[in-house]
XYZ file of N, CA and C in Angstrom:
432
model
N 38.801 -151.630 25.055
C 37.705 -151.056 25.809
C 37.587 -151.773 27.140
N 37.779 -151.064 28.165
C 37.637 -151.654 29.490
C 36.285 -151.291 30.071
N 35.836 -152.061 31.015
C 34.556 -151.852 31.703
C 33.338 -152.022 30.798
N 33.514 -152.632 29.667
C 32.389 -152.939 28.786
C 32.280 -154.444 28.673
N 31.091 -154.927 28.608
C 30.922 -156.361 28.411
C 30.019 -156.572 27.210
N 30.077 -157.748 26.698
C 29.216 -158.070 25.569
C 27.787 -158.250 26.061
N 26.890 -157.679 25.370
C 25.477 -157.813 25.708
C 24.828 -158.576 24.568
N 24.223 -159.692 24.868
C 23.619 -160.519 23.828
C 22.124 -160.263 23.683
N 21.659 -159.150 24.194
C 20.248 -158.804 24.060
C 20.009 -158.268 22.656
N 19.014 -158.793 21.964
C 18.750 -158.287 20.608
C 18.263 -156.836 20.662
N 18.616 -156.101 19.655
C 18.158 -154.722 19.543
C 16.692 -154.752 19.147
N 15.910 -153.946 19.823
C 14.484 -153.927 19.569
C 14.078 -152.521 19.163
N 13.318 -152.414 18.114
C 12.906 -151.110 17.598
C 11.403 -150.929 17.812
N 11.052 -149.873 18.468
C 9.637 -149.556 18.650
C 9.159 -148.829 17.406
N 8.108 -149.344 16.799
C 7.552 -148.757 15.582
C 6.087 -148.421 15.817
N 5.485 -147.617 14.949
C 4.046 -147.365 15.085
C 3.229 -148.662 15.039
N 3.609 -149.575 14.164
C 2.884 -150.847 14.066
C 2.962 -151.624 15.381
N 4.162 -151.729 15.954
C 4.331 -152.433 17.223
C 3.509 -151.745 18.316
N 3.521 -150.427 18.343
C 2.760 -149.673 19.344
C 1.272 -149.958 19.208
N 0.772 -149.984 17.972
C -0.649 -150.325 17.752
C -0.951 -151.708 18.317
N -0.102 -152.668 18.007
C -0.322 -154.045 18.458
C -0.333 -154.151 19.982
N 0.554 -153.428 20.645
C 0.606 -153.452 22.115
C -0.683 -152.892 22.700
N -1.148 -151.765 22.184
C -2.365 -151.166 22.726
C -3.606 -151.983 22.375
N -3.638 -152.569 21.208
C -4.781 -153.416 20.830
C -4.880 -154.607 21.769
N -3.750 -155.154 22.168
C -3.735 -156.310 23.075
C -4.067 -155.928 24.515
N -4.062 -154.651 24.819
C -4.299 -154.189 26.185
C -5.790 -154.207 26.531
N -6.090 -154.602 27.767
C -7.468 -154.552 28.256
C -7.746 -153.268 29.026
N -6.749 -152.435 29.137
C -6.859 -151.210 29.931
C -7.793 -150.191 29.269
N -8.494 -149.441 30.096
C -9.320 -148.319 29.628
C -8.474 -147.063 29.750
N -8.591 -146.175 28.784
C -7.793 -144.965 28.777
C -8.678 -143.732 28.832
N -8.138 -142.677 29.415
C -8.796 -141.375 29.475
C -7.990 -140.451 28.568
N -8.670 -139.679 27.711
C -7.924 -138.783 26.826
C -7.027 -137.826 27.612
N -5.821 -137.671 27.136
C -4.864 -136.739 27.724
C -3.888 -136.361 26.625
N -3.032 -135.427 26.931
C -2.034 -135.034 25.946
C -1.137 -136.215 25.579
N -0.790 -137.047 26.574
C 0.057 -138.220 26.310
C -0.647 -139.216 25.393
N -1.922 -139.468 25.656
C -2.678 -140.415 24.818
C -2.759 -139.894 23.386
N -2.984 -138.599 23.226
C -3.048 -138.027 21.881
C -1.706 -138.135 21.165
N -0.610 -138.003 21.905
C 0.711 -138.171 21.294
C 0.924 -139.615 20.864
N 0.497 -140.561 21.700
C 0.637 -141.974 21.340
C -0.227 -142.285 20.119
N -1.457 -141.770 20.095
C -2.337 -142.006 18.949
C -1.751 -141.390 17.680
N -1.215 -140.203 17.797
C -0.562 -139.563 16.653
C 0.605 -140.427 16.159
N 1.379 -140.979 17.091
C 2.478 -141.866 16.710
C 1.947 -143.121 16.022
N 0.852 -143.661 16.527
C 0.259 -144.864 15.907
C -0.168 -144.612 14.464
N -0.538 -143.370 14.156
C -0.930 -143.003 12.791
C 0.257 -142.581 11.929
N 1.427 -142.404 12.523
C 2.534 -141.743 11.830
C 3.073 -142.495 10.612
N 2.836 -143.786 10.510
C 3.308 -144.516 9.325
C 2.191 -144.739 8.299
N 1.077 -144.045 8.493
C -0.068 -144.176 7.592
C -0.342 -142.813 6.966
N -0.410 -142.764 5.661
C -0.770 -141.518 4.989
C -2.283 -141.461 4.845
N -2.912 -140.356 5.263
C -4.368 -140.263 5.062
C -4.667 -140.379 3.574
N -5.533 -141.287 3.237
C -5.814 -141.539 1.828
C -7.302 -141.613 1.590
N -7.694 -141.094 0.461
C -9.080 -141.199 0.057
C -9.337 -142.462 -0.742
N -8.316 -143.241 -0.994
C -8.445 -144.435 -1.825
C -8.331 -145.668 -0.943
N -9.474 -146.291 -0.578
C -9.452 -147.412 0.364
C -8.543 -148.563 -0.039
N -8.512 -148.954 -1.282
C -7.729 -150.134 -1.655
C -6.236 -149.913 -1.456
N -5.803 -148.644 -1.417
C -4.388 -148.344 -1.218
C -4.043 -148.186 0.262
N -5.051 -148.246 1.135
C -4.808 -147.965 2.550
C -5.360 -149.043 3.454
N -5.180 -150.299 3.061
C -5.679 -151.382 3.895
C -4.944 -151.440 5.231
N -3.868 -150.662 5.383
C -3.159 -150.597 6.660
C -4.096 -150.087 7.764
N -5.161 -149.398 7.401
C -6.131 -148.947 8.400
C -6.745 -150.138 9.146
N -6.745 -151.316 8.528
C -7.220 -152.524 9.218
C -6.421 -152.770 10.488
N -5.145 -152.394 10.467
C -4.281 -152.633 11.634
C -4.671 -151.770 12.828
N -5.580 -150.842 12.637
C -6.033 -149.981 13.739
C -7.233 -150.567 14.483
N -7.899 -151.549 13.897
C -9.077 -152.126 14.542
C -8.678 -152.697 15.901
N -9.370 -152.226 16.920
C -9.102 -152.665 18.286
C -8.299 -151.680 19.106
N -7.734 -150.653 18.480
C -6.929 -149.699 19.244
C -7.854 -148.898 20.178
N -7.543 -148.859 21.470
C -8.460 -148.271 22.455
C -8.186 -146.807 22.788
N -7.640 -146.060 21.854
C -7.170 -144.705 22.160
C -7.964 -143.597 21.482
N -9.158 -143.899 20.971
C -9.925 -142.894 20.240
C -10.701 -142.027 21.237
N -10.344 -140.745 21.355
C -11.006 -139.882 22.333
C -12.428 -139.537 21.893
N -13.367 -139.738 22.793
C -14.760 -139.414 22.487
C -15.174 -138.143 23.219
N -16.266 -137.568 22.768
C -16.732 -136.292 23.298
C -17.225 -136.383 24.741
N -17.384 -137.603 25.263
C -17.816 -137.748 26.659
C -16.642 -137.823 27.624
N -15.413 -137.607 27.136
C -14.244 -137.594 28.008
C -13.611 -138.948 28.247
N -13.949 -139.930 27.436
C -13.365 -141.267 27.547
C -12.670 -141.605 26.238
N -12.093 -142.775 26.185
C -11.532 -143.309 24.939
C -12.313 -144.561 24.582
N -12.449 -144.805 23.298
C -13.129 -145.998 22.830
C -12.223 -146.744 21.867
N -12.574 -147.995 21.604
C -11.823 -148.823 20.655
C -12.396 -148.667 19.258
N -11.507 -148.655 18.282
C -11.956 -148.732 16.897
C -12.449 -150.150 16.649
N -13.517 -150.263 15.896
C -14.053 -151.575 15.577
C -13.990 -151.850 14.089
N -14.515 -152.993 13.726
C -14.606 -153.350 12.310
C -15.798 -152.598 11.712
N -15.902 -152.564 10.390
C -16.991 -151.817 9.766
C -18.394 -152.265 10.192
N -18.543 -153.501 10.673
C -19.867 -154.004 11.049
C -20.251 -153.668 12.488
N -19.324 -153.123 13.265
C -19.606 -152.795 14.662
C -20.285 -151.430 14.781
N -20.766 -151.135 15.996
C -21.426 -149.863 16.273
C -20.533 -148.717 15.812
N -21.076 -147.781 15.031
C -20.228 -146.729 14.463
C -19.733 -145.717 15.495
N -18.588 -145.156 15.179
C -18.024 -144.002 15.871
C -18.090 -142.872 14.846
N -18.722 -141.774 15.223
C -18.929 -140.677 14.275
C -17.903 -139.571 14.462
N -17.498 -138.975 13.343
C -16.594 -137.826 13.340
C -17.377 -136.654 12.785
N -17.409 -135.570 13.532
C -18.141 -134.397 13.077
C -17.497 -133.119 13.569
N -18.147 -132.031 13.257
C -17.683 -130.718 13.710
C -18.116 -130.504 15.150
N -17.588 -129.468 15.759
C -17.973 -129.137 17.142
C -19.477 -128.863 17.225
N -20.031 -128.237 16.203
C -21.471 -127.942 16.186
C -22.297 -129.222 16.099
N -21.869 -130.159 15.270
C -22.588 -131.432 15.150
C -22.511 -132.224 16.452
N -21.358 -132.212 17.079
C -21.195 -132.923 18.350
C -22.096 -132.292 19.412
N -22.180 -130.964 19.441
C -23.057 -130.287 20.405
C -24.518 -130.624 20.134
N -24.901 -130.704 18.874
C -26.274 -131.023 18.501
C -26.644 -132.445 18.915
N -25.696 -133.356 18.806
C -25.934 -134.770 19.121
C -25.381 -135.113 20.506
N -25.512 -134.204 21.453
C -24.901 -134.319 22.782
C -25.223 -135.615 23.504
N -26.374 -136.209 23.274
C -26.743 -137.455 23.956
C -25.940 -138.651 23.452
N -25.238 -138.482 22.354
C -24.468 -139.570 21.753
C -22.967 -139.367 21.924
N -22.550 -138.563 22.893
C -21.138 -138.182 23.020
C -20.191 -139.372 23.088
N -20.625 -140.497 23.614
C -19.779 -141.682 23.682
C -19.513 -142.307 22.325
N -20.287 -141.914 21.322
C -20.113 -142.432 19.960
C -19.564 -141.378 19.009
N -19.149 -140.230 19.563
C -18.644 -139.134 18.743
C -17.180 -138.852 19.088
N -16.344 -138.772 18.071
C -14.939 -138.423 18.289
C -14.902 -136.981 18.796
N -14.103 -136.759 19.820
C -13.952 -135.418 20.378
C -13.443 -134.486 19.286
N -14.183 -133.428 18.966
C -13.778 -132.570 17.846
C -12.552 -131.702 18.127
N -12.041 -131.710 19.363
C -10.876 -130.878 19.668
C -9.558 -131.654 19.579
N -9.591 -132.900 19.111
C -8.339 -133.644 18.933
C -7.536 -132.982 17.814
N -6.229 -133.190 17.789
C -5.401 -132.552 16.763
C -5.855 -132.886 15.345
N -5.683 -131.921 14.477
C -6.115 -132.066 13.082
C -5.466 -133.257 12.392
N -4.229 -133.586 12.738
C -3.581 -134.726 12.083
C -4.299 -136.038 12.411
N -4.904 -136.133 13.591
C -5.713 -137.308 13.945
C -7.044 -137.239 13.210
N -7.675 -136.065 13.223
C -8.968 -135.922 12.541
C -8.848 -136.199 11.041
N -7.729 -135.840 10.430
C -7.548 -136.111 8.997
C -7.628 -137.613 8.731
N -7.026 -138.404 9.589
C -7.126 -139.863 9.443
C -8.561 -140.326 9.683
N -9.173 -139.796 10.732
C -10.526 -140.232 11.088
C -11.525 -139.909 9.982
N -11.282 -138.840 9.238
C -12.201 -138.425 8.165
C -11.897 -139.095 6.826
N -10.795 -139.818 6.731
C -10.419 -140.378 5.432
C -11.378 -141.495 5.015
N -11.581 -141.582 3.736
C -12.453 -142.616 3.174
C -11.926 -144.014 3.506
N -10.604 -144.149 3.499
C -9.997 -145.447 3.801
C -10.289 -145.871 5.239
N -10.260 -144.930 6.185
C -10.582 -145.258 7.583
C -12.006 -145.805 7.656
N -12.923 -145.166 6.954
C -14.311 -145.627 6.943
C -14.490 -146.985 6.294
N -13.629 -147.314 5.346
C -13.741 -148.598 4.656
C -13.290 -149.763 5.532
N -12.339 -149.539 6.429
C -11.744 -150.635 7.200
C -12.081 -150.621 8.685
N -12.762 -149.557 9.154
C -13.116 -149.467 10.576
C -14.573 -149.035 10.700
N -15.003 -148.830 11.932
C -16.379 -148.395 12.185
C -16.513 -146.879 12.288
N -15.526 -146.137 11.811
C -15.591 -144.670 11.832
C -16.422 -144.187 10.652
N -17.361 -143.296 10.950
C -18.212 -142.701 9.919
C -18.180 -141.192 10.059
N -17.977 -140.498 8.962
C -18.008 -139.038 8.966
C -19.461 -138.603 8.927
N -19.817 -137.691 9.831
C -21.197 -137.207 9.868
C -21.500 -136.406 8.606
N -22.585 -136.751 7.978
C -23.115 -136.031 6.824
C -24.461 -135.467 7.250
N -25.050 -134.565 6.480
C -26.387 -134.077 6.846
C -27.401 -135.222 7.008
N -27.283 -136.245 6.174
C -28.197 -137.381 6.263
C -28.005 -138.148 7.572
N -26.750 -138.374 7.942
C -26.474 -139.082 9.199
C -26.904 -138.261 10.408
N -26.672 -136.955 10.358
C -27.091 -136.090 11.471
C -28.597 -136.166 11.643
N -29.343 -136.075 10.543
C -30.811 -136.125 10.663
C -31.267 -137.500 11.153
N -30.591 -138.580 10.736
C -30.934 -139.914 11.218
C -30.633 -140.039 12.717
N -29.559 -139.423 13.163
C -29.181 -139.496 14.578
C -30.057 -138.614 15.454
N -30.664 -137.598 14.883
C -31.523 -136.703 15.674
C -32.678 -137.471 16.307
N -33.130 -138.544 15.651
C -34.184 -139.373 16.231
C -33.780 -139.977 17.559
N -32.498 -140.287 17.723
C -32.005 -140.842 18.994
C -31.908 -139.760 20.075
N -31.665 -138.536 19.638
C -31.428 -137.432 20.569
C -32.738 -136.829 21.086
N -33.696 -136.723 20.193
C -34.959 -136.045 20.561
C -35.911 -136.932 21.316
């Protein structure tokens, strides 16, 4: 083989886990876009949505990821379960709680992302909460 030289650079593989770690370490603020949604989808790609929290502790690895699109047109970071909640609801619930758009996941994100956001395991390891009638009525006090 002529014109080839030995390259001693190690082969590096980009994985969903590595991508999560890079974005978690970033101080940058992101605006939702098709590219951001693709990156977020990739970050979830090695996690199966599960209703069983003890089997899905990998959701802990998402804490700090700054790519969660909110209904106010920005992205927010996922937090730990003790931090201010991020709510997931229907388009109607988001419209009803319009004053809280910064704390509501944009309901038009792809279903594969919403499936993760609605999973019981996500709620066990992060600050994501699925809106229930009880939560909606509790939040109405903030809106009215």
